[in-house]
PDB file of C-alpha atoms and ligand atoms in Angstrom:
ATOM      1  CA  UNK A 477      82.195 103.237 102.980  1.00  0.00           C
ATOM      2  CA  UNK A 478      83.705 106.603 102.062  1.00  0.00           C
ATOM      3  CA  UNK A 479      87.470 106.895 101.848  1.00  0.00           C
ATOM      4  CA  UNK A 480      87.814 109.843 104.179  1.00  0.00           C
ATOM      5  CA  UNK A 481      91.372 109.128 105.252  1.00  0.00           C
ATOM      6  CA  UNK A 482      93.826 112.002 105.573  1.00  0.00           C
ATOM      7  CA  UNK A 483      97.486 111.517 106.334  1.00  0.00           C
ATOM      8  CA  UNK A 484     100.473 113.830 106.565  1.00  0.00           C
ATOM      9  CA  UNK A 485     104.128 113.447 107.517  1.00  0.00           C
ATOM     10  CA  UNK A 486     106.282 116.452 108.295  1.00  0.00           C
ATOM     11  CA  UNK A 487     109.868 116.844 109.467  1.00  0.00           C
ATOM     12  CA  UNK A 488     109.156 118.960 112.504  1.00  0.00           C
ATOM     13  CA  UNK A 489     112.564 119.446 114.090  1.00  0.00           C
ATOM     14  CA  UNK A 490     116.005 117.886 114.021  1.00  0.00           C
ATOM     15  CA  UNK A 491     115.444 114.144 114.374  1.00  0.00           C
ATOM     16  CA  UNK A 492     111.698 114.465 114.766  1.00  0.00           C
ATOM     17  CA  UNK A 493     108.748 113.968 112.450  1.00  0.00           C
ATOM     18  CA  UNK A 494     105.102 114.719 113.125  1.00  0.00           C
ATOM     19  CA  UNK A 495     102.409 112.672 111.499  1.00  0.00           C
ATOM     20  CA  UNK A 496      98.693 113.259 111.472  1.00  0.00           C
ATOM     21  CA  UNK A 497      96.178 110.602 110.572  1.00  0.00           C
ATOM     22  CA  UNK A 498      92.471 111.351 110.484  1.00  0.00           C
ATOM     23  CA  UNK A 499      89.165 110.093 109.226  1.00  0.00           C
ATOM     24  CA  UNK A 500      85.787 111.798 109.429  1.00  0.00           C
ATOM     25  CA  UNK A 501      85.521 111.255 113.159  1.00  0.00           C
ATOM     26  CA  UNK A 502      88.935 111.479 114.833  1.00  0.00           C
ATOM     27  CA  UNK A 503      92.534 112.582 114.375  1.00  0.00           C
ATOM     28  CA  UNK A 504      95.721 111.041 115.724  1.00  0.00           C
ATOM     29  CA  UNK A 505      98.932 113.087 116.017  1.00  0.00           C
ATOM     30  CA  UNK A 506     102.335 111.871 117.177  1.00  0.00           C
ATOM     31  CA  UNK A 507     105.928 113.108 117.166  1.00  0.00           C
ATOM     32  CA  UNK A 508     108.239 110.322 116.109  1.00  0.00           C
ATOM     33  CA  UNK A 509     111.982 110.198 116.764  1.00  0.00           C
ATOM     34  CA  UNK A 510     114.815 109.223 114.447  1.00  0.00           C
ATOM     35  CA  UNK A 511     115.777 106.281 116.686  1.00  0.00           C
ATOM     36  CA  UNK A 512     114.092 104.103 114.073  1.00  0.00           C
ATOM     37  CA  UNK A 513     113.841 104.544 110.310  1.00  0.00           C
ATOM     38  CA  UNK A 514     110.215 105.479 110.851  1.00  0.00           C
ATOM     39  CA  UNK A 515     109.125 106.643 107.403  1.00  0.00           C
ATOM     40  CA  UNK A 516     110.682 103.564 105.778  1.00  0.00           C
ATOM     41  CA  UNK A 517     108.996 101.293 108.322  1.00  0.00           C
ATOM     42  CA  UNK A 518     105.643 102.896 107.537  1.00  0.00           C
ATOM     43  CA  UNK A 519     106.111 102.547 103.773  1.00  0.00           C
ATOM     44  CA  UNK A 520     107.247  98.939 103.992  1.00  0.00           C
ATOM     45  CA  UNK A 521     104.452  98.128 106.443  1.00  0.00           C
ATOM     46  CA  UNK A 522     101.800  99.449 104.068  1.00  0.00           C
ATOM     47  CA  UNK A 523     103.514  97.770 101.098  1.00  0.00           C
ATOM     48  CA  UNK A 524     103.304  94.495 103.033  1.00  0.00           C
ATOM     49  CA  UNK A 525      99.507  94.688 102.715  1.00  0.00           C
ATOM     50  CA  UNK A 526      99.948  93.823  99.034  1.00  0.00           C
ATOM     51  CA  UNK A 527     101.619  90.508  99.898  1.00  0.00           C
ATOM     52  CA  UNK A 528     100.343  87.263 101.393  1.00  0.00           C
ATOM     53  CA  UNK A 529     100.560  88.271 105.055  1.00  0.00           C
ATOM     54  CA  UNK A 530      97.259  89.759 106.326  1.00  0.00           C
ATOM     55  CA  UNK A 531      98.773  91.629 109.305  1.00  0.00           C
ATOM     56  CA  UNK A 532     101.558  94.203 109.384  1.00  0.00           C
ATOM     57  CA  UNK A 533     103.050  95.650 112.566  1.00  0.00           C
ATOM     58  CA  UNK A 534     105.659  98.327 113.113  1.00  0.00           C
ATOM     59  CA  UNK A 535     106.466 100.674 115.953  1.00  0.00           C
ATOM     60  CA  UNK A 536     107.441 104.297 116.239  1.00  0.00           C
ATOM     61  CA  UNK A 537     109.670 105.543 119.030  1.00  0.00           C
ATOM     62  CA  UNK A 538     108.224 108.612 120.724  1.00  0.00           C
ATOM     63  CA  UNK A 539     110.981 108.616 123.370  1.00  0.00           C
ATOM     64  CA  UNK A 540     110.002 106.980 125.542  1.00  0.00           C
ATOM     65  CA  UNK A 541     106.526 105.914 124.404  1.00  0.00           C
ATOM     66  CA  UNK A 542     105.896 103.325 121.690  1.00  0.00           C
ATOM     67  CA  UNK A 543     103.130 103.730 119.148  1.00  0.00           C
ATOM     68  CA  UNK A 544     102.522 100.431 117.466  1.00  0.00           C
ATOM     69  CA  UNK A 545     100.690 100.403 114.155  1.00  0.00           C
ATOM     70  CA  UNK A 546      98.709  97.245 113.482  1.00  0.00           C
ATOM     71  CA  UNK A 547      97.339  96.958 109.952  1.00  0.00           C
ATOM     72  CA  UNK A 548      94.967  94.079 109.299  1.00  0.00           C
ATOM     73  CA  UNK A 549      93.787  93.434 105.767  1.00  0.00           C
ATOM     74  CA  UNK A 550      90.205  92.271 105.169  1.00  0.00           C
ATOM     75  CA  UNK A 551      89.544  91.811 101.475  1.00  0.00           C
ATOM     76  CA  UNK A 552      89.970  95.282  99.931  1.00  0.00           C
ATOM     77  CA  UNK A 553      89.897  97.025 103.300  1.00  0.00           C
ATOM     78  CA  UNK A 554      92.400  97.539 106.086  1.00  0.00           C
ATOM     79  CA  UNK A 555      91.695  97.875 109.791  1.00  0.00           C
ATOM     80  CA  UNK A 556      94.148 100.440 111.119  1.00  0.00           C
ATOM     81  CA  UNK A 557      94.832 100.398 114.859  1.00  0.00           C
ATOM     82  CA  UNK A 558      97.356 102.545 116.712  1.00  0.00           C
ATOM     83  CA  UNK A 559      98.277 101.246 120.161  1.00  0.00           C
ATOM     84  CA  UNK A 560     100.242 103.353 122.599  1.00  0.00           C
ATOM     85  CA  UNK A 561     102.573 101.978 125.266  1.00  0.00           C
ATOM     86  CA  UNK A 562     104.282 104.074 127.936  1.00  0.00           C
ATOM     87  CA  UNK A 563     107.868 102.922 127.438  1.00  0.00           C
ATOM     88  CA  UNK A 564     109.290 101.429 124.270  1.00  0.00           C
ATOM     89  CA  UNK A 565     112.300  99.981 126.104  1.00  0.00           C
ATOM     90  CA  UNK A 566     110.005  97.494 127.825  1.00  0.00           C
ATOM     91  CA  UNK A 567     106.893  97.280 125.631  1.00  0.00           C
ATOM     92  CA  UNK A 568     108.058  95.777 122.332  1.00  0.00           C
ATOM     93  CA  UNK A 569     107.276  92.247 123.488  1.00  0.00           C
ATOM     94  CA  UNK A 570     103.879  93.108 124.971  1.00  0.00           C
ATOM     95  CA  UNK A 571     100.717  92.052 123.130  1.00  0.00           C
ATOM     96  CA  UNK A 572      98.784  94.743 121.245  1.00  0.00           C
ATOM     97  CA  UNK A 573      95.891  94.679 123.710  1.00  0.00           C
ATOM     98  CA  UNK A 574      98.098  95.956 126.518  1.00  0.00           C
ATOM     99  CA  UNK A 575      98.601  99.207 124.683  1.00  0.00           C
ATOM    100  CA  UNK A 576      95.990 101.952 124.788  1.00  0.00           C
ATOM    101  CA  UNK A 577      94.103 102.177 121.514  1.00  0.00           C
ATOM    102  CA  UNK A 578      94.741 105.801 120.516  1.00  0.00           C
ATOM    103  CA  UNK A 579      93.353 105.816 116.984  1.00  0.00           C
ATOM    104  CA  UNK A 580      91.522 103.370 114.752  1.00  0.00           C
ATOM    105  CA  UNK A 581      89.669 103.288 111.465  1.00  0.00           C
ATOM    106  CA  UNK A 582      88.774 100.987 108.617  1.00  0.00           C
ATOM    107  CA  UNK A 583      89.753 102.248 105.170  1.00  0.00           C
ATOM    108  CA  UNK A 584      90.212 100.749 101.756  1.00  0.00           C
ATOM    109  CA  UNK A 585      93.741  99.577 101.052  1.00  0.00           C
ATOM    110  CA  UNK A 586      93.710 101.886  98.066  1.00  0.00           C
ATOM    111  CA  UNK A 587      92.969 104.937 100.230  1.00  0.00           C
ATOM    112  CA  UNK A 588      95.646 104.007 102.756  1.00  0.00           C
ATOM    113  CA  UNK A 589      98.257 103.210 100.119  1.00  0.00           C
ATOM    114  CA  UNK A 590      97.516 106.402  98.255  1.00  0.00           C
ATOM    115  CA  UNK A 591      97.570 108.641 101.336  1.00  0.00           C
ATOM    116  CA  UNK A 592     100.851 107.248 102.684  1.00  0.00           C
ATOM    117  CA  UNK A 593     102.498 107.393  99.278  1.00  0.00           C
ATOM    118  CA  UNK A 594     101.392 110.966  98.672  1.00  0.00           C
ATOM    119  CA  UNK A 595     102.611 112.033 102.132  1.00  0.00           C
ATOM    120  CA  UNK A 596     106.043 110.489 101.554  1.00  0.00           C
ATOM    121  CA  UNK A 597     106.319 112.114  98.135  1.00  0.00           C
ATOM    122  CA  UNK A 598     105.442 115.475  99.668  1.00  0.00           C
ATOM    123  CA  UNK A 599     108.275 115.017 102.193  1.00  0.00           C
ATOM    124  CA  UNK A 600     110.623 114.367  99.275  1.00  0.00           C
ATOM    125  CA  UNK A 601     109.378 117.416  97.385  1.00  0.00           C
ATOM    126  CA  UNK A 602     109.659 119.699 100.395  1.00  0.00           C
ATOM    127  CA  UNK A 603     113.095 118.574 101.604  1.00  0.00           C
ATOM    128  CA  UNK A 604     114.988 116.796  98.842  1.00  0.00           C
ATOM    129  CA  UNK A 605     117.502 114.102  99.545  1.00  0.00           C
ATOM    130  CA  UNK A 606     120.054 116.278 101.312  1.00  0.00           C
ATOM    131  CA  UNK A 607     117.501 118.253 103.249  1.00  0.00           C
ATOM    132  CA  UNK A 608     115.864 115.066 104.480  1.00  0.00           C
ATOM    133  CA  UNK A 609     119.110 113.603 105.732  1.00  0.00           C
ATOM    134  CA  UNK A 610     120.051 116.840 107.423  1.00  0.00           C
ATOM    135  CA  UNK A 611     116.726 117.352 109.169  1.00  0.00           C
ATOM    136  CA  UNK A 612     115.967 113.748 110.069  1.00  0.00           C
ATOM    137  CA  UNK A 613     119.578 113.196 111.081  1.00  0.00           C
ATOM    138  CA  UNK A 614     120.018 109.480 110.767  1.00  0.00           C
ATOM    139  CA  UNK A 615     118.577 107.674 107.745  1.00  0.00           C
ATOM    140  CA  UNK A 616     118.465 108.676 104.091  1.00  0.00           C
ATOM    141  CA  UNK A 617     115.106 109.330 102.475  1.00  0.00           C
ATOM    142  CA  UNK A 618     113.603 105.879 101.751  1.00  0.00           C
ATOM    143  CA  UNK A 619     113.468 106.137  97.970  1.00  0.00           C
ATOM    144  CA  UNK A 620     113.284 102.387  97.388  1.00  0.00           C
ATOM    145  CA  UNK A 621     110.390 102.041  99.828  1.00  0.00           C
ATOM    146  CA  UNK A 622     108.449 104.814  98.076  1.00  0.00           C
ATOM    147  CA  UNK A 623     109.041 103.225  94.692  1.00  0.00           C
ATOM    148  CA  UNK A 624     107.971  99.844  96.002  1.00  0.00           C
ATOM    149  CA  UNK A 625     104.692 101.112  97.446  1.00  0.00           C
ATOM    150  CA  UNK A 626     103.989 103.199  94.369  1.00  0.00           C
ATOM    151  CA  UNK A 627     104.437 100.173  92.092  1.00  0.00           C
ATOM    152  CA  UNK A 628     102.167  97.944  94.226  1.00  0.00           C
ATOM    153  CA  UNK A 629      99.489 100.592  94.719  1.00  0.00           C
ATOM    154  CA  UNK A 630      99.303 101.384  91.012  1.00  0.00           C
ATOM    155  CA  UNK A 631      99.362  97.731  90.027  1.00  0.00           C
ATOM    156  CA  UNK A 632      96.775  96.351  92.461  1.00  0.00           C
ATOM    157  CA  UNK A 633      94.452  99.130  93.655  1.00  0.00           C
ATOM    158  CA  UNK A 634      92.898 100.543  90.498  1.00  0.00           C
ATOM    159  CA  UNK A 635      93.249 103.946  92.163  1.00  0.00           C
ATOM    160  CA  UNK A 636      91.471 106.705  90.248  1.00  0.00           C
ATOM    161  CA  UNK A 637      93.520 109.537  91.778  1.00  0.00           C
ATOM    162  CA  UNK A 638      96.495 111.367  90.328  1.00  0.00           C
ATOM    163  CA  UNK A 639      99.973 110.136  91.206  1.00  0.00           C
ATOM    164  CA  UNK A 640     103.133 112.174  91.473  1.00  0.00           C
ATOM    165  CA  UNK A 641     106.117 111.048  89.434  1.00  0.00           C
ATOM    166  CA  UNK A 642     108.756 109.053  91.225  1.00  0.00           C
ATOM    167  CA  UNK A 643     111.220 110.877  93.405  1.00  0.00           C
TER     168      UNK A 643
HETATM  169 ZN1  LIG B 933      96.461 106.357  94.239  1.00  0.00          ZN
END
């Protein structure tokens, strides 16, 4: 299976970030609000795939919609499923199947870890610590989460790609 995953994260306006996730067949795009520490949740969710728990879930607040990421590890691969619910104030307790599946793909953990790490490092490069805080508005740039994922990815994935130095 080719690792054709592409992922980007961009601070798109005060308190908003736009991410794009795509494989060879489809792209998902969402604008995420600063009501949650979204980039940290993403990084810690992906880092969780290197631990004993086979499923990681976290939700982004699109005000009012919820996009729930469900990451399910199968050996060296990860099933990625993005479920969309109309209203986050009432949907957090609903089961995944009640959300509309808006994007899905199976990728190697290495490809996912690498793509998310590289996207977060690009955010750091483009904005810096102060710029991030100013533009995102609420939470500091998640340095510890980036370092954590970088350590796990480099230790466990045997990734052949180049890696940026730590922020
Ligand atoms: Zn890598």
